[in-house]
Tab-separated table of C-alpha atoms and ligand atoms in Angstrom:
chain	number	residue	atom	x	y	z
K	29	MET	CA	-45.297	-31.846	70.259
K	30	THR	CA	-43.549	-29.017	69.713
K	31	ARG	CA	-40.081	-28.947	70.883
K	32	SER	CA	-38.315	-26.275	72.375
K	33	THR	CA	-35.198	-24.629	72.396
K	34	LEU	CA	-32.063	-26.329	73.218
K	35	HIS	CA	-30.232	-23.672	75.537
K	36	VAL	CA	-26.632	-23.948	75.399
K	37	GLY	CA	-23.374	-22.462	76.559
K	38	VAL	CA	-19.667	-22.446	74.410
K	39	ILE	CA	-16.578	-22.697	76.387
K	40	GLY	CA	-13.705	-21.822	74.115
K	41	THR	CA	-14.752	-19.411	71.101
K	42	GLY	CA	-11.283	-19.377	68.942
K	43	MET	CA	-11.476	-21.285	65.462
K	44	ILE	CA	-13.736	-24.002	65.804
K	45	GLY	CA	-15.918	-22.830	68.570
K	46	GLN	CA	-16.848	-19.686	66.488
K	47	ASP	CA	-17.353	-22.263	63.328
K	48	HIS	CA	-19.624	-24.095	65.923
K	49	ILE	CA	-22.004	-20.594	66.997
K	50	ARG	CA	-22.387	-20.351	62.800
K	51	ARG	CA	-23.568	-23.253	62.594
K	52	LEU	CA	-26.129	-23.239	65.800
K	53	THR	CA	-27.344	-20.186	64.851
K	54	GLN	CA	-27.430	-20.228	61.133
K	55	VAL	CA	-27.267	-24.148	60.045
K	56	VAL	CA	-29.150	-26.407	62.231
K	57	SER	CA	-32.583	-26.231	63.705
K	58	GLY	CA	-33.391	-26.046	67.712
K	59	ALA	CA	-30.714	-24.622	69.581
K	60	ALA	CA	-29.578	-20.636	71.000
K	61	VAL	CA	-26.514	-19.668	72.416
K	62	VAL	CA	-27.506	-18.079	75.609
K	63	ALA	CA	-23.491	-17.744	77.113
K	64	VAL	CA	-20.314	-18.076	76.419
K	65	THR	CA	-16.944	-17.809	77.533
K	66	ASP	CA	-13.045	-17.698	76.641
K	67	ALA	CA	-9.333	-17.497	78.165
K	68	ASN	CA	-9.688	-14.444	75.293
K	69	GLU	CA	-12.601	-11.942	77.269
K	70	VAL	CA	-12.026	-10.136	73.869
K	71	VAL	CA	-12.685	-12.190	71.645
K	72	ALA	CA	-15.560	-14.409	74.093
K	73	LYS	CA	-17.158	-10.450	74.045
K	74	GLU	CA	-16.782	-10.466	70.554
K	75	VAL	CA	-18.426	-13.115	69.477
K	76	ALA	CA	-21.315	-12.491	72.010
K	77	ALA	CA	-21.968	-9.174	70.283
K	78	GLY	CA	-22.917	-10.646	67.405
K	79	LEU	CA	-25.210	-12.995	69.986
K	80	ALA	CA	-28.796	-12.230	70.915
K	81	ASN	CA	-29.132	-12.501	74.334
K	82	ALA	CA	-25.840	-14.200	75.345
K	83	THR	CA	-24.418	-13.982	78.618
K	84	VAL	CA	-20.303	-13.307	78.915
K	85	HIS	CA	-18.829	-15.656	81.711
K	86	ALA	CA	-15.677	-15.178	83.037
K	87	THR	CA	-14.930	-19.120	83.616
K	88	GLY	CA	-15.935	-22.182	82.182
K	89	ARG	CA	-17.426	-23.323	85.427
K	90	ALA	CA	-19.194	-20.325	85.599
K	91	LEU	CA	-20.879	-20.886	82.067
K	92	ILE	CA	-21.614	-24.778	83.866
K	93	ASP	CA	-23.320	-23.370	86.455
K	94	ASP	CA	-25.841	-20.940	84.468
K	95	PRO	CA	-28.927	-22.310	84.916
K	96	ALA	CA	-30.044	-20.941	81.638
K	97	VAL	CA	-27.200	-22.960	79.821
K	98	GLN	CA	-29.119	-26.549	79.352
K	99	ALA	CA	-26.223	-27.767	77.520
K	100	VAL	CA	-22.674	-27.397	77.417
K	101	ILE	CA	-20.529	-27.320	74.300
K	102	VAL	CA	-16.883	-27.375	74.828
K	103	THR	CA	-14.066	-25.949	72.127
K	104	SER	CA	-10.945	-24.801	74.462
K	105	TRP	CA	-7.925	-26.062	74.205
K	106	GLY	CA	-7.215	-29.915	74.420
K	107	PRO	CA	-5.798	-29.799	78.192
K	108	THR	CA	-8.603	-27.770	79.359
K	109	HIS	CA	-11.555	-30.479	78.467
K	110	GLU	CA	-11.559	-33.084	81.163
K	111	GLU	CA	-12.183	-30.177	84.013
K	112	TYR	CA	-15.268	-28.908	81.837
K	113	VAL	CA	-16.685	-32.460	81.104
K	114	LEU	CA	-16.505	-33.271	84.975
K	115	ALA	CA	-17.867	-29.948	85.932
K	116	ALA	CA	-20.918	-30.656	83.179
K	117	ILE	CA	-21.306	-34.103	85.422
K	118	ALA	CA	-21.079	-32.671	88.401
K	119	ALA	CA	-23.863	-30.439	87.321
K	120	GLY	CA	-26.248	-32.726	85.365
K	121	LYS	CA	-25.894	-30.967	81.963
K	122	PRO	CA	-25.298	-33.285	78.225
K	123	VAL	CA	-21.628	-31.862	76.924
K	124	PHE	CA	-20.528	-31.982	73.588
K	125	CYS	CA	-16.896	-31.760	73.725
K	126	GLU	CA	-14.440	-31.313	70.258
K	127	LYS	CA	-12.082	-33.760	70.718
K	128	PRO	CA	-9.706	-34.583	72.454
K	129	LEU	CA	-11.953	-35.784	75.358
K	130	ALA	CA	-9.286	-34.706	77.299
K	131	THR	CA	-5.043	-35.361	76.803
K	132	THR	CA	-4.405	-38.687	78.689
K	133	GLN	CA	-5.825	-42.162	79.354
K	134	GLU	CA	-6.616	-40.773	82.867
K	135	ALA	CA	-8.274	-37.905	82.741
K	136	CYS	CA	-10.054	-39.818	79.867
K	137	LEU	CA	-11.100	-42.468	82.544
K	138	ARG	CA	-11.925	-40.061	85.598
K	139	ILE	CA	-14.337	-38.848	82.910
K	140	ILE	CA	-16.021	-42.235	82.707
K	141	GLU	CA	-15.725	-43.153	85.963
K	142	ALA	CA	-17.503	-39.939	86.834
K	143	GLU	CA	-20.303	-40.741	83.538
K	144	ALA	CA	-20.529	-43.874	84.751
K	145	ALA	CA	-21.376	-42.727	88.805
K	146	HIS	CA	-24.362	-40.352	86.958
K	147	GLY	CA	-25.645	-43.620	85.871
K	148	SER	CA	-26.246	-42.774	82.059
K	149	ARG	CA	-24.261	-40.920	79.103
K	150	LEU	CA	-24.683	-37.407	79.353
K	151	VAL	CA	-20.975	-36.884	76.645
K	152	GLN	CA	-20.264	-37.326	73.539
K	153	VAL	CA	-17.071	-36.126	71.914
K	154	GLY	CA	-16.388	-34.779	68.566
K	155	PHE	CA	-15.579	-37.550	65.856
K	156	MET	CA	-17.632	-35.621	63.225
K	157	ARG	CA	-16.661	-38.151	60.323
K	158	ARG	CA	-19.092	-40.973	61.360
K	159	TYR	CA	-21.687	-38.358	60.388
K	160	ASP	CA	-20.352	-37.991	56.589
K	161	ALA	CA	-22.181	-39.544	54.044
K	162	ALA	CA	-19.779	-41.210	52.303
K	163	TYR	CA	-18.472	-42.967	55.570
K	164	ARG	CA	-22.421	-44.225	56.547
K	165	ALA	CA	-22.575	-45.873	52.664
K	166	LEU	CA	-19.371	-47.439	53.608
K	167	LYS	CA	-20.387	-48.778	56.817
K	168	GLN	CA	-23.475	-49.679	55.404
K	169	ILE	CA	-22.238	-51.973	53.202
K	170	ILE	CA	-19.511	-53.408	55.638
K	171	ASP	CA	-22.020	-54.279	58.216
K	172	SER	CA	-24.738	-55.669	54.908
K	173	GLY	CA	-21.930	-58.239	54.352
K	174	ASP	CA	-20.901	-57.966	50.749
K	175	ILE	CA	-17.590	-57.879	50.468
K	176	GLY	CA	-17.717	-60.439	53.183
K	177	ALA	CA	-15.550	-59.968	56.438
K	178	PRO	CA	-13.399	-57.139	56.546
K	179	LEU	CA	-9.492	-58.557	55.788
K	180	VAL	CA	-7.733	-55.425	56.020
K	181	TYR	CA	-8.605	-51.889	56.396
K	182	TYR	CA	-6.744	-48.761	54.258
K	183	SER	CA	-6.542	-45.039	55.619
K	184	GLY	CA	-5.044	-42.689	54.329
K	185	HIS	CA	-4.955	-38.933	56.260
K	186	ARG	CA	-3.253	-35.876	53.618
K	187	ASN	CA	-3.208	-32.324	54.244
K	188	PRO	CA	-1.808	-29.677	52.209
K	189	GLU	CA	0.398	-28.757	54.909
K	190	VAL	CA	0.187	-28.197	58.590
K	191	PRO	CA	1.040	-24.890	61.041
K	192	ALA	CA	5.455	-23.780	62.234
K	193	SER	CA	3.125	-25.152	65.686
K	194	TYR	CA	3.025	-28.538	64.419
K	195	THR	CA	4.925	-31.291	66.298
K	196	LYS	CA	5.802	-34.663	65.455
K	197	ASP	CA	3.677	-35.991	67.592
K	198	MET	CA	0.440	-34.084	66.314
K	199	ALA	CA	0.632	-36.874	63.129
K	200	ILE	CA	-0.708	-39.725	65.293
K	201	VAL	CA	-2.669	-37.323	67.971
K	202	ASP	CA	-3.962	-34.896	66.537
K	203	THR	CA	-4.501	-36.174	63.000
K	204	ALA	CA	-4.674	-39.563	63.082
K	205	VAL	CA	-6.557	-39.669	65.935
K	206	HIS	CA	-9.634	-39.241	63.831
K	207	ASP	CA	-8.590	-42.701	61.109
K	208	PHE	CA	-8.092	-44.597	64.810
K	209	ASP	CA	-11.838	-43.634	65.864
K	210	VAL	CA	-13.694	-44.169	62.441
K	211	VAL	CA	-11.892	-47.684	62.043
K	212	ARG	CA	-12.906	-48.879	64.941
K	213	TRP	CA	-16.922	-47.961	64.321
K	214	LEU	CA	-16.428	-49.049	60.871
K	215	LEU	CA	-15.513	-52.360	62.096
K	216	GLY	CA	-16.911	-52.279	65.672
K	217	GLU	CA	-14.046	-53.667	67.197
K	218	GLU	CA	-10.984	-52.172	69.368
K	219	LEU	CA	-7.310	-51.875	68.343
K	220	VAL	CA	-5.308	-54.127	70.054
K	221	GLY	CA	-1.681	-53.339	69.060
K	222	ILE	CA	0.302	-50.735	66.657
K	223	ARG	CA	3.165	-49.802	65.044
K	224	VAL	CA	4.368	-46.945	63.420
K	225	LEU	CA	7.126	-46.085	60.352
K	226	ALA	CA	8.592	-43.277	59.424
K	227	ALA	CA	9.081	-42.706	55.204
K	228	LYS	CA	11.994	-40.747	53.886
K	229	PRO	CA	10.978	-37.445	55.111
K	230	ASN	CA	8.703	-35.388	52.854
K	231	SER	CA	11.357	-32.335	52.656
K	232	LEU	CA	8.537	-29.596	52.240
K	233	GLY	CA	8.034	-30.726	55.885
K	234	GLY	CA	10.914	-29.082	57.633
K	235	ASP	CA	11.813	-31.483	61.161
K	236	LEU	CA	8.961	-33.135	61.059
K	237	ARG	CA	8.747	-37.034	60.241
K	238	ASP	CA	6.419	-36.930	57.321
K	239	PRO	CA	4.641	-38.912	56.128
K	240	LEU	CA	4.096	-42.098	58.645
K	241	LEU	CA	2.619	-45.420	58.208
K	242	MET	CA	0.245	-46.770	61.432
K	243	ILE	CA	-0.215	-50.192	61.087
K	244	ALA	CA	-2.179	-51.694	64.236
K	245	GLU	CA	-4.339	-54.697	64.957
K	246	THR	CA	-7.615	-55.160	65.554
K	247	THR	CA	-9.386	-57.601	68.688
K	248	SER	CA	-10.608	-59.900	65.257
K	249	GLY	CA	-7.054	-59.552	63.535
K	250	VAL	CA	-7.967	-57.431	60.831
K	251	LEU	CA	-5.280	-54.963	59.810
K	252	VAL	CA	-5.382	-51.301	60.094
K	253	ASN	CA	-2.968	-48.988	57.751
K	254	VAL	CA	-3.026	-45.601	58.353
K	255	GLU	CA	-0.904	-43.191	56.172
K	256	THR	CA	-0.404	-39.746	57.334
K	257	SER	CA	1.173	-37.277	55.238
K	258	VAL	CA	0.762	-33.599	56.747
K	259	ASN	CA	2.390	-31.628	53.744
K	260	ILE	CA	1.737	-33.141	50.695
K	261	ARG	CA	0.403	-29.401	48.619
K	262	TYR	CA	-1.715	-30.862	46.567
K	263	GLY	CA	-5.208	-30.815	48.528
K	264	TYR	CA	-6.731	-32.562	51.775
K	265	ASP	CA	-7.328	-35.545	50.768
K	266	ILE	CA	-9.406	-38.173	53.215
K	267	ARG	CA	-8.755	-42.128	51.525
K	268	GLY	CA	-10.826	-45.159	52.943
K	269	GLU	CA	-10.789	-48.853	51.780
K	270	VAL	CA	-11.843	-51.724	53.531
K	271	VAL	CA	-11.090	-55.515	51.961
K	272	GLY	CA	-13.170	-57.565	52.511
K	273	GLU	CA	-13.348	-61.719	51.733
K	274	SER	CA	-15.050	-61.347	48.608
K	275	GLY	CA	-14.897	-57.647	47.441
K	276	THR	CA	-13.427	-54.115	48.046
K	277	ALA	CA	-15.206	-50.890	49.265
K	278	ALA	CA	-13.704	-47.697	49.228
K	279	LEU	CA	-14.747	-43.980	49.887
K	280	ALA	CA	-15.359	-41.910	46.312
K	281	ASP	CA	-13.261	-39.242	44.500
K	282	ARG	CA	-14.608	-35.680	45.922
K	283	GLY	CA	-16.020	-33.716	43.201
K	284	PRO	CA	-19.652	-33.113	41.892
K	285	VAL	CA	-18.281	-33.153	38.850
K	286	GLN	CA	-15.550	-34.745	37.091
K	287	VAL	CA	-13.309	-32.273	34.212
K	288	ARG	CA	-11.480	-34.350	31.509
K	289	ARG	CA	-9.631	-31.818	29.406
K	290	ALA	CA	-5.929	-31.104	27.855
K	291	GLY	CA	-5.740	-35.147	27.705
K	292	ARG	CA	-6.700	-35.216	31.684
K	293	VAL	CA	-9.938	-36.135	33.870
K	294	GLY	CA	-9.864	-35.233	37.049
K	295	VAL	CA	-12.055	-33.810	40.325
K	296	SER	CA	-11.636	-31.754	42.600
K	297	VAL	CA	-9.916	-32.153	45.936
K	298	PRO	CA	-11.168	-30.341	49.141
K	299	VAL	CA	-8.928	-27.715	50.826
K	300	ASP	CA	-9.310	-28.497	53.846
K	301	TRP	CA	-11.131	-30.233	56.367
K	302	ARG	CA	-13.785	-27.426	57.146
K	303	GLU	CA	-14.492	-27.858	53.095
K	304	ARG	CA	-14.199	-31.725	53.883
K	305	PHE	CA	-16.586	-32.518	56.514
K	306	ILE	CA	-18.775	-29.387	56.485
K	307	ALA	CA	-21.941	-31.261	56.112
K	308	ALA	CA	-20.866	-34.233	58.871
K	309	PHE	CA	-20.252	-30.862	61.320
K	310	ASP	CA	-23.830	-29.982	60.902
K	311	THR	CA	-25.024	-33.117	61.355
K	312	GLU	CA	-23.515	-34.199	63.687
K	313	PHE	CA	-24.710	-30.718	65.644
K	314	GLN	CA	-28.345	-31.365	64.523
K	315	GLU	CA	-28.842	-35.086	65.822
K	316	TRP	CA	-27.152	-34.154	69.159
K	317	ILE	CA	-29.216	-31.598	69.689
K	318	ASP	CA	-32.533	-33.667	68.669
K	319	THR	CA	-31.148	-36.441	70.786
K	320	VAL	CA	-30.738	-33.882	74.133
K	321	SER	CA	-33.971	-31.565	73.206
K	322	GLY	CA	-35.952	-35.089	73.073
K	323	GLY	CA	-34.582	-36.940	76.222
K	324	LEU	CA	-33.489	-39.491	74.164
K	325	ALA	CA	-30.184	-41.434	74.640
K	326	LEU	CA	-26.836	-40.774	73.390
K	327	ALA	CA	-26.104	-43.222	70.495
K	328	GLY	CA	-22.949	-40.076	69.339
K	329	PRO	CA	-19.294	-40.951	70.146
K	330	SER	CA	-18.918	-42.133	73.824
K	331	SER	CA	-16.668	-41.333	76.383
K	332	TRP	CA	-15.601	-44.461	76.013
K	333	ASP	CA	-14.537	-44.068	72.711
K	334	GLY	CA	-12.466	-41.360	73.434
K	335	TYR	CA	-11.098	-42.832	75.894
K	336	ALA	CA	-9.945	-45.918	73.239
K	337	ALA	CA	-9.226	-43.557	70.579
K	338	GLN	CA	-6.658	-41.386	73.183
K	339	ALA	CA	-5.199	-45.063	74.489
K	340	VAL	CA	-4.312	-46.132	70.393
K	341	CYS	CA	-3.110	-42.538	70.615
K	342	ASP	CA	-0.944	-42.951	73.334
K	343	ALA	CA	0.227	-45.962	71.964
K	344	GLY	CA	1.411	-45.168	68.463
K	345	VAL	CA	3.294	-42.168	70.120
K	346	GLN	CA	5.101	-44.735	72.436
K	347	ALA	CA	5.814	-47.120	69.045
K	348	LEU	CA	7.172	-44.148	66.953
K	349	ASN	CA	9.572	-43.285	69.746
K	350	GLY	CA	10.191	-46.817	70.198
K	351	GLY	CA	10.128	-48.568	66.958
K	352	GLU	CA	8.399	-51.522	67.969
K	353	ARG	CA	4.328	-52.830	68.166
K	354	VAL	CA	2.888	-51.183	71.694
K	355	ALA	CA	0.110	-53.473	72.939
K	356	ILE	CA	-2.876	-51.419	72.977
K	357	ASP	CA	-4.431	-52.343	76.879
K	358	LEU	CA	-7.546	-51.103	77.397
K	359	VAL	CA	-9.247	-51.200	80.797
K	360	GLU	CA	-13.009	-53.777	80.711
K	361	LYS	CA	-15.945	-51.584	79.392
K	362	PRO	CA	-18.334	-50.338	81.600
K	363	ALA	CA	-22.222	-52.030	81.229
K	364	LEU	CA	-23.035	-47.976	80.262
K	365	TYR	CA	-20.889	-48.414	77.160
K	366	SER	CA	-21.773	-51.864	76.354
K	367	SER	CA	-25.291	-50.855	74.466
I	403	NAP	P1	-8.379	-22.716	68.886
I	403	NAP	O1	-8.468	-21.126	68.043
I	403	NAP	O2	-6.656	-22.648	69.670
I	403	NAP	O3	-9.338	-22.239	70.199
I	403	NAP	C1	-9.391	-22.477	71.969
I	403	NAP	C2	-9.801	-21.191	72.311
I	403	NAP	O4	-9.405	-22.093	73.501
I	403	NAP	C3	-8.875	-19.974	72.317
I	403	NAP	O5	-9.560	-19.183	72.200
I	403	NAP	C4	-8.808	-20.160	73.452
I	403	NAP	O6	-8.217	-18.720	73.991
I	403	NAP	C5	-9.414	-20.771	74.462
I	403	NAP	N1	-9.070	-21.182	76.042
I	403	NAP	C6	-8.154	-21.736	76.316
I	403	NAP	N2	-7.768	-22.197	77.403
I	403	NAP	C7	-8.762	-22.018	77.791
I	403	NAP	C8	-9.944	-22.054	79.131
I	403	NAP	N3	-9.403	-22.380	80.332
I	403	NAP	N4	-11.411	-21.792	79.408
I	403	NAP	C9	-11.803	-21.607	78.020
I	403	NAP	N5	-11.446	-21.070	77.342
I	403	NAP	C10	-9.972	-21.585	77.015
I	403	NAP	O7	-8.144	-24.009	68.524
I	403	NAP	P2	-9.493	-24.912	67.802
I	403	NAP	O8	-8.705	-24.841	66.588
I	403	NAP	O9	-11.086	-24.048	67.319
I	403	NAP	O10	-9.213	-25.683	68.844
I	403	NAP	C11	-10.414	-25.975	69.662
I	403	NAP	C12	-10.394	-27.224	70.180
I	403	NAP	O11	-11.283	-28.426	68.889
I	403	NAP	C13	-9.319	-28.538	70.261
I	403	NAP	O12	-9.196	-29.580	71.173
I	403	NAP	C14	-9.113	-29.365	68.740
I	403	NAP	O13	-8.655	-30.576	68.779
I	403	NAP	C15	-10.895	-29.325	68.159
I	403	NAP	N6	-10.196	-28.991	66.724
I	403	NAP	C16	-11.497	-30.421	65.774
I	403	NAP	C17	-11.471	-30.562	65.518
I	403	NAP	C18	-12.524	-31.720	64.398
I	403	NAP	O14	-12.027	-32.189	63.746
I	403	NAP	N7	-13.346	-32.765	64.841
I	403	NAP	C19	-11.114	-29.846	63.805
I	403	NAP	C20	-10.447	-28.190	64.716
I	403	NAP	C21	-10.229	-28.209	65.822
I	403	NAP	P3	-5.936	-18.535	74.268
I	403	NAP	O15	-6.531	-18.409	72.631
I	403	NAP	O16	-7.026	-16.690	74.762
I	403	NAP	O17	-5.364	-19.554	75.034
């Protein structure tokens, strides 16, 4: 059977929107970008000029309503995501939404309600770590039972630096949100409570409270320790280690070669998240295209995952400001997201 090309429209042609368009047109197979829109029309037109026959729409709504658009990709500013995801659901079109699904739990719940009323999954959220080869290998080891039941998970998220626009809460809602999602996926459990401690501040980080240590618990009592250090200069370093009952498993150090010189041995560290996760983004989109084009049930991060991660973020911000443990209370999981 020959598969037809999936015609996608992209809402938001900023930094990651342009990167995903490059991916869709030059790296993965089976998709064509037939429409774009952005609040900045000049940028949208520039991006469209580099595409074969892409329509520039004035608004995200117009793009979603375009009959030529079979599936929607939302890469606009976070607070706009709810509106576009809801409109795509109303139009019955599959929608890939970059994280966050929406910026409040309530908005995420409105999306869940709309998708549940539609009756089948249309939404996938851009938690790309689930498509990273190293994380997938780590999950396989956890699921195999080779190291026994997990008891503790350590997640390190280190950035060389962050822009001046990076605010205090962003270490949780923009950075650690990826750690929250991946640990829920690795362990197959929800996080039920969180404490956040701010360490002695890194003097390279201005007024930010950095590093942060977050200690969360899962439903069964696994302790999850997330460290964010966002001004650490040496590189973009993602750490992950599970301590099981009879062994441990950790993401290996990166770099294809190990250099020994001048009394030292070392591997390279990625400069930023694009370098570290480029292959994961490619796999994420190839699998999404194949699933949507094949008319298969979506299996990637769901609206529920977007909601649950947002709930952890909200509790984390509250814990950072209040200093105490904050419980994470999720609503009952709709049947649509149970399998
Ligand atoms: P960005 O460079 O600021 O791009 C966002 C674009 O959306 C801008 O061109 C912006 O236009 C446009 N926009 C704003 N409101 C809009 C609206 N109502 N309709 C259409 N377009 C609108 O931001 P970015 O870094 O690409 O991030 C975009 C999203 O991707 C964010 O949600 C971010 O969290 C997510 N992201 C995820 C990852 C990941 O690791 N998975 C990595 C990076 C980003 P103006 O500039 O004129 O406002």
